[in-house]
PDB file of N, CA and C in Angstrom:
ATOM      1  N   LEU A   1     -67.507  41.808  80.175  1.00  0.00           N
ATOM      2  CA  LEU A   1     -66.732  42.064  78.979  1.00  0.00           C
ATOM      3  C   LEU A   1     -65.866  40.858  78.616  1.00  0.00           C
ATOM      4  N   PHE A   2     -65.211  40.262  79.624  1.00  0.00           N
ATOM      5  CA  PHE A   2     -64.357  39.117  79.337  1.00  0.00           C
ATOM      6  C   PHE A   2     -65.163  37.898  78.918  1.00  0.00           C
ATOM      7  N   SER A   3     -66.344  37.708  79.527  1.00  0.00           N
ATOM      8  CA  SER A   3     -67.130  36.521  79.204  1.00  0.00           C
ATOM      9  C   SER A   3     -67.664  36.551  77.782  1.00  0.00           C
ATOM     10  N   THR A   4     -67.880  37.726  77.202  1.00  0.00           N
ATOM     11  CA  THR A   4     -68.361  37.794  75.825  1.00  0.00           C
ATOM     12  C   THR A   4     -67.320  37.278  74.834  1.00  0.00           C
ATOM     13  N   PHE A   5     -66.048  37.385  75.184  1.00  0.00           N
ATOM     14  CA  PHE A   5     -64.979  36.887  74.326  1.00  0.00           C
ATOM     15  C   PHE A   5     -64.480  35.506  74.749  1.00  0.00           C
ATOM     16  N   GLY A   6     -65.111  34.902  75.762  1.00  0.00           N
ATOM     17  CA  GLY A   6     -64.695  33.583  76.228  1.00  0.00           C
ATOM     18  C   GLY A   6     -63.396  33.587  76.989  1.00  0.00           C
ATOM     19  N   LEU A   7     -63.078  34.682  77.675  1.00  0.00           N
ATOM     20  CA  LEU A   7     -61.804  34.804  78.376  1.00  0.00           C
ATOM     21  C   LEU A   7     -61.915  34.535  79.869  1.00  0.00           C
ATOM     22  N   THR A   8     -62.923  33.811  80.303  1.00  0.00           N
ATOM     23  CA  THR A   8     -63.069  33.500  81.719  1.00  0.00           C
ATOM     24  C   THR A   8     -62.725  32.038  81.964  1.00  0.00           C
ATOM     25  N   PHE A   9     -62.499  31.707  83.222  1.00  0.00           N
ATOM     26  CA  PHE A   9     -62.234  30.329  83.620  1.00  0.00           C
ATOM     27  C   PHE A   9     -63.444  29.768  84.345  1.00  0.00           C
ATOM     28  N   SER A  10     -64.627  30.088  83.895  1.00  0.00           N
ATOM     29  CA  SER A  10     -65.866  29.691  84.550  1.00  0.00           C
ATOM     30  C   SER A  10     -66.002  28.174  84.569  1.00  0.00           C
ATOM     31  N   ALA A  11     -66.584  27.670  85.643  1.00  0.00           N
ATOM     32  CA  ALA A  11     -66.780  26.224  85.786  1.00  0.00           C
ATOM     33  C   ALA A  11     -68.166  25.806  85.324  1.00  0.00           C
ATOM     34  N   THR A  12     -68.834  26.586  84.484  1.00  0.00           N
ATOM     35  CA  THR A  12     -70.137  26.185  83.965  1.00  0.00           C
ATOM     36  C   THR A  12     -69.993  25.144  82.871  1.00  0.00           C
ATOM     37  N   GLY A  13     -68.809  24.886  82.436  1.00  0.00           N
ATOM     38  CA  GLY A  13     -68.528  23.852  81.452  1.00  0.00           C
ATOM     39  C   GLY A  13     -67.071  23.449  81.586  1.00  0.00           C
ATOM     40  N   TYR A  14     -66.649  22.575  80.704  1.00  0.00           N
ATOM     41  CA  TYR A  14     -65.262  22.122  80.775  1.00  0.00           C
ATOM     42  C   TYR A  14     -64.313  23.064  80.050  1.00  0.00           C
ATOM     43  N   ALA A  15     -64.839  24.080  79.366  1.00  0.00           N
ATOM     44  CA  ALA A  15     -63.980  25.007  78.628  1.00  0.00           C
ATOM     45  C   ALA A  15     -63.041  25.759  79.564  1.00  0.00           C
ATOM     46  N   GLY A  16     -63.526  26.139  80.751  1.00  0.00           N
ATOM     47  CA  GLY A  16     -62.681  26.842  81.703  1.00  0.00           C
ATOM     48  C   GLY A  16     -61.537  25.984  82.201  1.00  0.00           C
ATOM     49  N   VAL A  17     -61.800  24.710  82.418  1.00  0.00           N
ATOM     50  CA  VAL A  17     -60.755  23.788  82.877  1.00  0.00           C
ATOM     51  C   VAL A  17     -59.721  23.598  81.776  1.00  0.00           C
ATOM     52  N   ILE A  18     -60.183  23.464  80.544  1.00  0.00           N
ATOM     53  CA  ILE A  18     -59.265  23.267  79.419  1.00  0.00           C
ATOM     54  C   ILE A  18     -58.403  24.515  79.215  1.00  0.00           C
ATOM     55  N   LYS A  19     -59.006  25.697  79.327  1.00  0.00           N
ATOM     56  CA  LYS A  19     -58.242  26.941  79.188  1.00  0.00           C
ATOM     57  C   LYS A  19     -57.177  27.041  80.282  1.00  0.00           C
ATOM     58  N   GLY A  20     -57.548  26.691  81.510  1.00  0.00           N
ATOM     59  CA  GLY A  20     -56.585  26.744  82.606  1.00  0.00           C
ATOM     60  C   GLY A  20     -55.425  25.795  82.397  1.00  0.00           C
ATOM     61  N   LEU A  21     -55.731  24.575  81.929  1.00  0.00           N
ATOM     62  CA  LEU A  21     -54.668  23.602  81.672  1.00  0.00           C
ATOM     63  C   LEU A  21     -53.793  24.031  80.501  1.00  0.00           C
ATOM     64  N   ALA A  22     -54.371  24.709  79.523  1.00  0.00           N
ATOM     65  CA  ALA A  22     -53.590  25.151  78.374  1.00  0.00           C
ATOM     66  C   ALA A  22     -52.664  26.310  78.748  1.00  0.00           C
ATOM     67  N   LEU A  23     -53.099  27.170  79.662  1.00  0.00           N
ATOM     68  CA  LEU A  23     -52.289  28.328  80.036  1.00  0.00           C
ATOM     69  C   LEU A  23     -51.256  28.012  81.116  1.00  0.00           C
ATOM     70  N   PHE A  24     -51.405  26.902  81.817  1.00  0.00           N
ATOM     71  CA  PHE A  24     -50.492  26.584  82.907  1.00  0.00           C
ATOM     72  C   PHE A  24     -49.033  26.454  82.452  1.00  0.00           C
ATOM     73  N   PRO A  25     -48.740  25.793  81.327  1.00  0.00           N
ATOM     74  CA  PRO A  25     -47.318  25.718  80.906  1.00  0.00           C
ATOM     75  C   PRO A  25     -46.697  27.080  80.636  1.00  0.00           C
ATOM     76  N   LEU A  26     -47.495  28.068  80.303  1.00  0.00           N
ATOM     77  CA  LEU A  26     -46.952  29.409  80.086  1.00  0.00           C
ATOM     78  C   LEU A  26     -46.577  30.092  81.399  1.00  0.00           C
ATOM     79  N   LEU A  27     -47.216  29.677  82.483  1.00  0.00           N
ATOM     80  CA  LEU A  27     -46.930  30.288  83.774  1.00  0.00           C
ATOM     81  C   LEU A  27     -45.583  29.853  84.339  1.00  0.00           C
ATOM     82  N   LEU A  28     -45.144  28.647  84.026  1.00  0.00           N
ATOM     83  CA  LEU A  28     -43.879  28.151  84.574  1.00  0.00           C
ATOM     84  C   LEU A  28     -42.683  28.984  84.127  1.00  0.00           C
ATOM     85  N   PRO A  29     -42.485  29.223  82.823  1.00  0.00           N
ATOM     86  CA  PRO A  29     -41.345  30.081  82.452  1.00  0.00           C
ATOM     87  C   PRO A  29     -41.531  31.531  82.908  1.00  0.00           C
ATOM     88  N   ALA A  30     -42.773  31.993  82.968  1.00  0.00           N
ATOM     89  CA  ALA A  30     -42.998  33.367  83.433  1.00  0.00           C
ATOM     90  C   ALA A  30     -42.619  33.504  84.909  1.00  0.00           C
ATOM     91  N   ALA A  31     -42.960  32.508  85.725  1.00  0.00           N
ATOM     92  CA  ALA A  31     -42.589  32.539  87.142  1.00  0.00           C
ATOM     93  C   ALA A  31     -41.071  32.452  87.301  1.00  0.00           C
ATOM     94  N   HIS A  32     -40.441  31.607  86.511  1.00  0.00           N
ATOM     95  CA  HIS A  32     -38.984  31.486  86.572  1.00  0.00           C
ATOM     96  C   HIS A  32     -38.315  32.807  86.187  1.00  0.00           C
ATOM     97  N   PHE A  33     -38.795  33.429  85.125  1.00  0.00           N
ATOM     98  CA  PHE A  33     -38.222  34.699  84.675  1.00  0.00           C
ATOM     99  C   PHE A  33     -38.415  35.785  85.732  1.00  0.00           C
ATOM    100  N   ALA A  34     -39.598  35.830  86.356  1.00  0.00           N
ATOM    101  CA  ALA A  34     -39.853  36.850  87.373  1.00  0.00           C
ATOM    102  C   ALA A  34     -38.945  36.647  88.586  1.00  0.00           C
ATOM    103  N   ALA A  35     -38.808  35.401  89.031  1.00  0.00           N
ATOM    104  CA  ALA A  35     -37.952  35.128  90.188  1.00  0.00           C
ATOM    105  C   ALA A  35     -36.488  35.433  89.869  1.00  0.00           C
ATOM    106  N   TYR A  36     -36.017  35.018  88.705  1.00  0.00           N
ATOM    107  CA  TYR A  36     -34.626  35.267  88.319  1.00  0.00           C
ATOM    108  C   TYR A  36     -34.350  36.762  88.213  1.00  0.00           C
ATOM    109  N   THR A  37     -35.283  37.486  87.616  1.00  0.00           N
ATOM    110  CA  THR A  37     -35.104  38.929  87.458  1.00  0.00           C
ATOM    111  C   THR A  37     -35.048  39.625  88.811  1.00  0.00           C
ATOM    112  N   PHE A  38     -35.906  39.215  89.735  1.00  0.00           N
ATOM    113  CA  PHE A  38     -35.902  39.850  91.051  1.00  0.00           C
ATOM    114  C   PHE A  38     -34.628  39.525  91.828  1.00  0.00           C
ATOM    115  N   VAL A  39     -34.220  38.256  91.819  1.00  0.00           N
ATOM    116  CA  VAL A  39     -33.058  37.844  92.607  1.00  0.00           C
ATOM    117  C   VAL A  39     -31.776  38.480  92.080  1.00  0.00           C
ATOM    118  N   THR A  40     -31.660  38.663  90.785  1.00  0.00           N
ATOM    119  CA  THR A  40     -30.441  39.241  90.229  1.00  0.00           C
ATOM    120  C   THR A  40     -30.453  40.763  90.213  1.00  0.00           C
ATOM    121  N   SER A  41     -31.559  41.376  90.572  1.00  0.00           N
ATOM    122  CA  SER A  41     -31.621  42.840  90.567  1.00  0.00           C
ATOM    123  C   SER A  41     -31.094  43.403  91.887  1.00  0.00           C
ATOM    124  N   PRO A  42     -30.665  44.654  91.896  1.00  0.00           N
ATOM    125  CA  PRO A  42     -30.203  45.269  93.147  1.00  0.00           C
ATOM    126  C   PRO A  42     -31.336  45.525  94.148  1.00  0.00           C
ATOM    127  N   VAL A  43     -32.557  45.450  93.685  1.00  0.00           N
ATOM    128  CA  VAL A  43     -33.699  45.663  94.585  1.00  0.00           C
ATOM    129  C   VAL A  43     -33.767  44.560  95.641  1.00  0.00           C
ATOM    130  N   SER A  44     -33.366  43.337  95.271  1.00  0.00           N
ATOM    131  CA  SER A  44     -33.448  42.233  96.230  1.00  0.00           C
ATOM    132  C   SER A  44     -32.545  42.466  97.438  1.00  0.00           C
ATOM    133  N   ASP A  45     -31.385  43.068  97.229  1.00  0.00           N
ATOM    134  CA  ASP A  45     -30.501  43.368  98.365  1.00  0.00           C
ATOM    135  C   ASP A  45     -31.127  44.395  99.305  1.00  0.00           C
ATOM    136  N   SER A  46     -31.771  45.401  98.740  1.00  0.00           N
ATOM    137  CA  SER A  46     -32.406  46.403  99.600  1.00  0.00           C
ATOM    138  C   SER A  46     -33.608  45.831 100.337  1.00  0.00           C
ATOM    139  N   VAL A  47     -34.320  44.890  99.711  1.00  0.00           N
ATOM    140  CA  VAL A  47     -35.449  44.237 100.399  1.00  0.00           C
ATOM    141  C   VAL A  47     -34.942  43.399 101.563  1.00  0.00           C
ATOM    142  N   LEU A  48     -33.850  42.665 101.350  1.00  0.00           N
ATOM    143  CA  LEU A  48     -33.278  41.866 102.440  1.00  0.00           C
ATOM    144  C   LEU A  48     -32.793  42.749 103.584  1.00  0.00           C
ATOM    145  N   ASP A  49     -32.196  43.866 103.264  1.00  0.00           N
ATOM    146  CA  ASP A  49     -31.715  44.778 104.306  1.00  0.00           C
ATOM    147  C   ASP A  49     -32.869  45.419 105.076  1.00  0.00           C
ATOM    148  N   ALA A  50     -34.013  45.573 104.432  1.00  0.00           N
ATOM    149  CA  ALA A  50     -35.159  46.220 105.080  1.00  0.00           C
ATOM    150  C   ALA A  50     -35.940  45.282 105.999  1.00  0.00           C
ATOM    151  N   LEU A  51     -35.696  43.980 105.902  1.00  0.00           N
ATOM    152  CA  LEU A  51     -36.423  43.037 106.762  1.00  0.00           C
ATOM    153  C   LEU A  51     -35.990  43.200 108.213  1.00  0.00           C
ATOM    154  N   PRO A  52     -36.921  42.960 109.153  1.00  0.00           N
ATOM    155  CA  PRO A  52     -36.603  43.172 110.571  1.00  0.00           C
ATOM    156  C   PRO A  52     -35.829  42.031 111.232  1.00  0.00           C
ATOM    157  N   VAL A  53     -35.334  41.090 110.461  1.00  0.00           N
ATOM    158  CA  VAL A  53     -34.578  39.964 111.019  1.00  0.00           C
ATOM    159  C   VAL A  53     -33.227  39.885 110.329  1.00  0.00           C
ATOM    160  N   PRO A  54     -32.246  39.216 110.956  1.00  0.00           N
ATOM    161  CA  PRO A  54     -30.951  39.029 110.283  1.00  0.00           C
ATOM    162  C   PRO A  54     -31.118  38.174 109.021  1.00  0.00           C
ATOM    163  N   VAL A  55     -30.208  38.302 108.086  1.00  0.00           N
ATOM    164  CA  VAL A  55     -30.298  37.592 106.808  1.00  0.00           C
ATOM    165  C   VAL A  55     -30.323  36.079 107.016  1.00  0.00           C
ATOM    166  N   ALA A  56     -29.637  35.575 108.033  1.00  0.00           N
ATOM    167  CA  ALA A  56     -29.624  34.136 108.285  1.00  0.00           C
ATOM    168  C   ALA A  56     -31.001  33.603 108.687  1.00  0.00           C
ATOM    169  N   LYS A  57     -31.855  34.446 109.224  1.00  0.00           N
ATOM    170  CA  LYS A  57     -33.190  34.026 109.667  1.00  0.00           C
ATOM    171  C   LYS A  57     -34.278  34.246 108.617  1.00  0.00           C
ATOM    172  N   VAL A  58     -33.927  34.758 107.453  1.00  0.00           N
ATOM    173  CA  VAL A  58     -34.930  35.067 106.419  1.00  0.00           C
ATOM    174  C   VAL A  58     -35.698  33.829 105.962  1.00  0.00           C
ATOM    175  N   PRO A  59     -35.068  32.660 105.739  1.00  0.00           N
ATOM    176  CA  PRO A  59     -35.867  31.498 105.325  1.00  0.00           C
ATOM    177  C   PRO A  59     -36.948  31.120 106.345  1.00  0.00           C
ATOM    178  N   ALA A  60     -36.650  31.205 107.613  1.00  0.00           N
ATOM    179  CA  ALA A  60     -37.653  30.893 108.632  1.00  0.00           C
ATOM    180  C   ALA A  60     -38.779  31.926 108.621  1.00  0.00           C
ATOM    181  N   LEU A  61     -38.439  33.189 108.435  1.00  0.00           N
ATOM    182  CA  LEU A  61     -39.453  34.238 108.360  1.00  0.00           C
ATOM    183  C   LEU A  61     -40.353  34.038 107.152  1.00  0.00           C
ATOM    184  N   VAL A  62     -39.763  33.705 106.018  1.00  0.00           N
ATOM    185  CA  VAL A  62     -40.554  33.486 104.800  1.00  0.00           C
ATOM    186  C   VAL A  62     -41.477  32.288 104.967  1.00  0.00           C
ATOM    187  N   ALA A  63     -40.983  31.198 105.537  1.00  0.00           N
ATOM    188  CA  ALA A  63     -41.828  30.019 105.752  1.00  0.00           C
ATOM    189  C   ALA A  63     -42.992  30.349 106.678  1.00  0.00           C
ATOM    190  N   PHE A  64     -42.731  31.079 107.739  1.00  0.00           N
ATOM    191  CA  PHE A  64     -43.806  31.459 108.665  1.00  0.00           C
ATOM    192  C   PHE A  64     -44.830  32.354 107.982  1.00  0.00           C
ATOM    193  N   LEU A  65     -44.345  33.343 107.234  1.00  0.00           N
ATOM    194  CA  LEU A  65     -45.263  34.275 106.585  1.00  0.00           C
ATOM    195  C   LEU A  65     -46.091  33.610 105.485  1.00  0.00           C
ATOM    196  N   LEU A  66     -45.517  32.648 104.769  1.00  0.00           N
ATOM    197  CA  LEU A  66     -46.293  31.950 103.747  1.00  0.00           C
ATOM    198  C   LEU A  66     -47.416  31.124 104.362  1.00  0.00           C
ATOM    199  N   VAL A  67     -47.133  30.444 105.464  1.00  0.00           N
ATOM    200  CA  VAL A  67     -48.178  29.674 106.142  1.00  0.00           C
ATOM    201  C   VAL A  67     -49.248  30.609 106.688  1.00  0.00           C
ATOM    202  N   ALA A  68     -48.843  31.710 107.286  1.00  0.00           N
ATOM    203  CA  ALA A  68     -49.809  32.674 107.821  1.00  0.00           C
ATOM    204  C   ALA A  68     -50.648  33.289 106.701  1.00  0.00           C
ATOM    205  N   LEU A  69     -50.033  33.583 105.576  1.00  0.00           N
ATOM    206  CA  LEU A  69     -50.758  34.147 104.443  1.00  0.00           C
ATOM    207  C   LEU A  69     -51.773  33.148 103.885  1.00  0.00           C
ATOM    208  N   ALA A  70     -51.372  31.896 103.739  1.00  0.00           N
ATOM    209  CA  ALA A  70     -52.292  30.880 103.213  1.00  0.00           C
ATOM    210  C   ALA A  70     -53.470  30.668 104.159  1.00  0.00           C
ATOM    211  N   ALA A  71     -53.204  30.556 105.447  1.00  0.00           N
ATOM    212  CA  ALA A  71     -54.297  30.360 106.408  1.00  0.00           C
ATOM    213  C   ALA A  71     -55.183  31.587 106.481  1.00  0.00           C
ATOM    214  N   GLY A  72     -54.574  32.756 106.517  1.00  0.00           N
ATOM    215  CA  GLY A  72     -55.354  33.991 106.608  1.00  0.00           C
ATOM    216  C   GLY A  72     -56.221  34.234 105.392  1.00  0.00           C
ATOM    217  N   SER A  73     -55.685  34.008 104.201  1.00  0.00           N
ATOM    218  CA  SER A  73     -56.487  34.250 103.000  1.00  0.00           C
ATOM    219  C   SER A  73     -57.623  33.250 102.889  1.00  0.00           C
ATOM    220  N   GLY A  74     -57.392  32.014 103.310  1.00  0.00           N
ATOM    221  CA  GLY A  74     -58.476  31.031 103.300  1.00  0.00           C
ATOM    222  C   GLY A  74     -59.574  31.396 104.271  1.00  0.00           C
ATOM    223  N   LEU A  75     -59.186  31.832 105.458  1.00  0.00           N
ATOM    224  CA  LEU A  75     -60.202  32.218 106.444  1.00  0.00           C
ATOM    225  C   LEU A  75     -60.973  33.452 106.009  1.00  0.00           C
ATOM    226  N   VAL A  76     -60.275  34.413 105.420  1.00  0.00           N
ATOM    227  CA  VAL A  76     -60.953  35.619 104.944  1.00  0.00           C
ATOM    228  C   VAL A  76     -61.962  35.260 103.856  1.00  0.00           C
ATOM    229  N   ALA A  77     -61.589  34.375 102.958  1.00  0.00           N
ATOM    230  CA  ALA A  77     -62.514  33.979 101.890  1.00  0.00           C
ATOM    231  C   ALA A  77     -63.732  33.253 102.442  1.00  0.00           C
ATOM    232  N   ILE A  78     -63.535  32.349 103.380  1.00  0.00           N
ATOM    233  CA  ILE A  78     -64.663  31.606 103.955  1.00  0.00           C
ATOM    234  C   ILE A  78     -65.591  32.536 104.720  1.00  0.00           C
ATOM    235  N   VAL A  79     -65.038  33.438 105.506  1.00  0.00           N
ATOM    236  CA  VAL A  79     -65.868  34.386 106.263  1.00  0.00           C
ATOM    237  C   VAL A  79     -66.609  35.313 105.312  1.00  0.00           C
ATOM    238  N   ALA A  80     -65.954  35.760 104.257  1.00  0.00           N
ATOM    239  CA  ALA A  80     -66.616  36.643 103.294  1.00  0.00           C
ATOM    240  C   ALA A  80     -67.764  35.940 102.592  1.00  0.00           C
ATOM    241  N   ILE A  81     -67.576  34.678 102.235  1.00  0.00           N
ATOM    242  CA  ILE A  81     -68.661  33.917 101.603  1.00  0.00           C
ATOM    243  C   ILE A  81     -69.840  33.790 102.554  1.00  0.00           C
ATOM    244  N   ASN A  82     -69.567  33.504 103.813  1.00  0.00           N
ATOM    245  CA  ASN A  82     -70.660  33.380 104.793  1.00  0.00           C
ATOM    246  C   ASN A  82     -71.358  34.711 105.033  1.00  0.00           C
ATOM    247  N   LEU A  83     -70.599  35.802 105.074  1.00  0.00           N
ATOM    248  CA  LEU A  83     -71.226  37.101 105.308  1.00  0.00           C
ATOM    249  C   LEU A  83     -72.075  37.555 104.125  1.00  0.00           C
ATOM    250  N   LEU A  84     -71.675  37.149 102.941  1.00  0.00           N
ATOM    251  CA  LEU A  84     -72.437  37.532 101.755  1.00  0.00           C
ATOM    252  C   LEU A  84     -73.598  36.585 101.474  1.00  0.00           C
ATOM    253  N   GLY A  85     -73.785  35.597 102.319  1.00  0.00           N
ATOM    254  CA  GLY A  85     -74.922  34.691 102.183  1.00  0.00           C
ATOM    255  C   GLY A  85     -74.675  33.519 101.266  1.00  0.00           C
ATOM    256  N   GLY A  86     -73.415  33.199 101.001  1.00  0.00           N
ATOM    257  CA  GLY A  86     -73.111  32.092 100.105  1.00  0.00           C
ATOM    258  C   GLY A  86     -73.211  30.733 100.765  1.00  0.00           C
ATOM    259  N   HIS A  87     -73.242  30.683 102.082  1.00  0.00           N
ATOM    260  CA  HIS A  87     -73.348  29.425 102.843  1.00  0.00           C
ATOM    261  C   HIS A  87     -72.262  28.435 102.418  1.00  0.00           C
ATOM    262  N   TYR A  88     -71.042  28.736 102.775  1.00  0.00           N
ATOM    263  CA  TYR A  88     -69.901  27.884 102.451  1.00  0.00           C
ATOM    264  C   TYR A  88     -70.068  26.532 103.111  1.00  0.00           C
ATOM    265  N   ASP A  89     -69.932  25.479 102.316  1.00  0.00           N
ATOM    266  CA  ASP A  89     -70.065  24.112 102.824  1.00  0.00           C
ATOM    267  C   ASP A  89     -68.872  23.309 102.334  1.00  0.00           C
ATOM    268  N   ASN A  90     -67.979  22.956 103.222  1.00  0.00           N
ATOM    269  CA  ASN A  90     -66.773  22.235 102.848  1.00  0.00           C
ATOM    270  C   ASN A  90     -67.037  20.758 102.590  1.00  0.00           C
ATOM    271  N   HIS A  91     -68.204  20.272 102.950  1.00  0.00           N
ATOM    272  CA  HIS A  91     -68.489  18.852 102.751  1.00  0.00           C
ATOM    273  C   HIS A  91     -68.840  18.539 101.300  1.00  0.00           C
ATOM    274  N   THR A  92     -69.329  19.503 100.566  1.00  0.00           N
ATOM    275  CA  THR A  92     -69.665  19.293  99.155  1.00  0.00           C
ATOM    276  C   THR A  92     -69.047  20.403  98.309  1.00  0.00           C
ATOM    277  N   PRO A  93     -67.721  20.462  98.208  1.00  0.00           N
ATOM    278  CA  PRO A  93     -67.092  21.574  97.498  1.00  0.00           C
ATOM    279  C   PRO A  93     -67.343  21.574  96.000  1.00  0.00           C
ATOM    280  N   ARG A  94     -67.561  20.426  95.364  1.00  0.00           N
ATOM    281  CA  ARG A  94     -67.774  20.399  93.917  1.00  0.00           C
ATOM    282  C   ARG A  94     -69.100  21.040  93.536  1.00  0.00           C
ATOM    283  N   VAL A  95     -70.082  20.965  94.417  1.00  0.00           N
ATOM    284  CA  VAL A  95     -71.363  21.589  94.135  1.00  0.00           C
ATOM    285  C   VAL A  95     -71.200  23.103  94.077  1.00  0.00           C
ATOM    286  N   LEU A  96     -70.302  23.638  94.893  1.00  0.00           N
ATOM    287  CA  LEU A  96     -70.085  25.078  94.907  1.00  0.00           C
ATOM    288  C   LEU A  96     -69.338  25.561  93.676  1.00  0.00           C
ATOM    289  N   LYS A  97     -68.567  24.694  93.020  1.00  0.00           N
ATOM    290  CA  LYS A  97     -67.746  25.123  91.893  1.00  0.00           C
ATOM    291  C   LYS A  97     -68.556  25.353  90.628  1.00  0.00           C
ATOM    292  N   GLY A  98     -69.683  24.733  90.495  1.00  0.00           N
ATOM    293  CA  GLY A  98     -70.503  24.967  89.317  1.00  0.00           C
ATOM    294  C   GLY A  98     -71.300  23.744  88.924  1.00  0.00           C
ATOM    295  N   PRO A  99     -72.309  23.940  88.115  1.00  0.00           N
ATOM    296  CA  PRO A  99     -73.181  22.841  87.753  1.00  0.00           C
ATOM    297  C   PRO A  99     -72.484  21.754  86.930  1.00  0.00           C
ATOM    298  N   ALA A 100     -71.491  22.110  86.137  1.00  0.00           N
ATOM    299  CA  ALA A 100     -70.823  21.103  85.303  1.00  0.00           C
ATOM    300  C   ALA A 100     -70.080  20.089  86.157  1.00  0.00           C
ATOM    301  N   LEU A 101     -69.493  20.517  87.237  1.00  0.00           N
ATOM    302  CA  LEU A 101     -68.745  19.601  88.093  1.00  0.00           C
ATOM    303  C   LEU A 101     -69.655  18.890  89.100  1.00  0.00           C
ATOM    304  N   SER A 102     -70.787  19.488  89.453  1.00  0.00           N
ATOM    305  CA  SER A 102     -71.657  18.867  90.447  1.00  0.00           C
ATOM    306  C   SER A 102     -72.496  17.746  89.849  1.00  0.00           C
ATOM    307  N   GLU A 103     -72.653  17.710  88.526  1.00  0.00           N
ATOM    308  CA  GLU A 103     -73.432  16.647  87.909  1.00  0.00           C
ATOM    309  C   GLU A 103     -72.731  15.306  87.978  1.00  0.00           C
ATOM    310  N   GLU A 104     -71.415  15.307  88.130  1.00  0.00           N
ATOM    311  CA  GLU A 104     -70.664  14.061  88.191  1.00  0.00           C
ATOM    312  C   GLU A 104     -70.833  13.332  89.515  1.00  0.00           C
ATOM    313  N   LEU A 105     -71.296  14.029  90.549  1.00  0.00           N
ATOM    314  CA  LEU A 105     -71.406  13.399  91.866  1.00  0.00           C
ATOM    315  C   LEU A 105     -72.429  12.356  91.888  1.00  0.00           C
TER     316      LEU A 105
END
């Protein structure tokens, strides 16, 4: 449904890259607004109180969890690609992204 209206970020051409670059400036104020709204809301205090560590240790917990999340999500994606028969190959990543980007190699 989305592809019929051109609303995908497909790498079969440069249109997806251009759309992504055009929408990126809109994400910056949206991220700022979301973070500001959360931090100034009373919900943030209850989230901090619910964490299993003292408030002084929260930055260390967040840094650890972000690294664990990034590593875990990458590993899950690679394993899922291999299980589905995609044959993930990190040596030629542009070939996996689509024919438009692999022709430049």
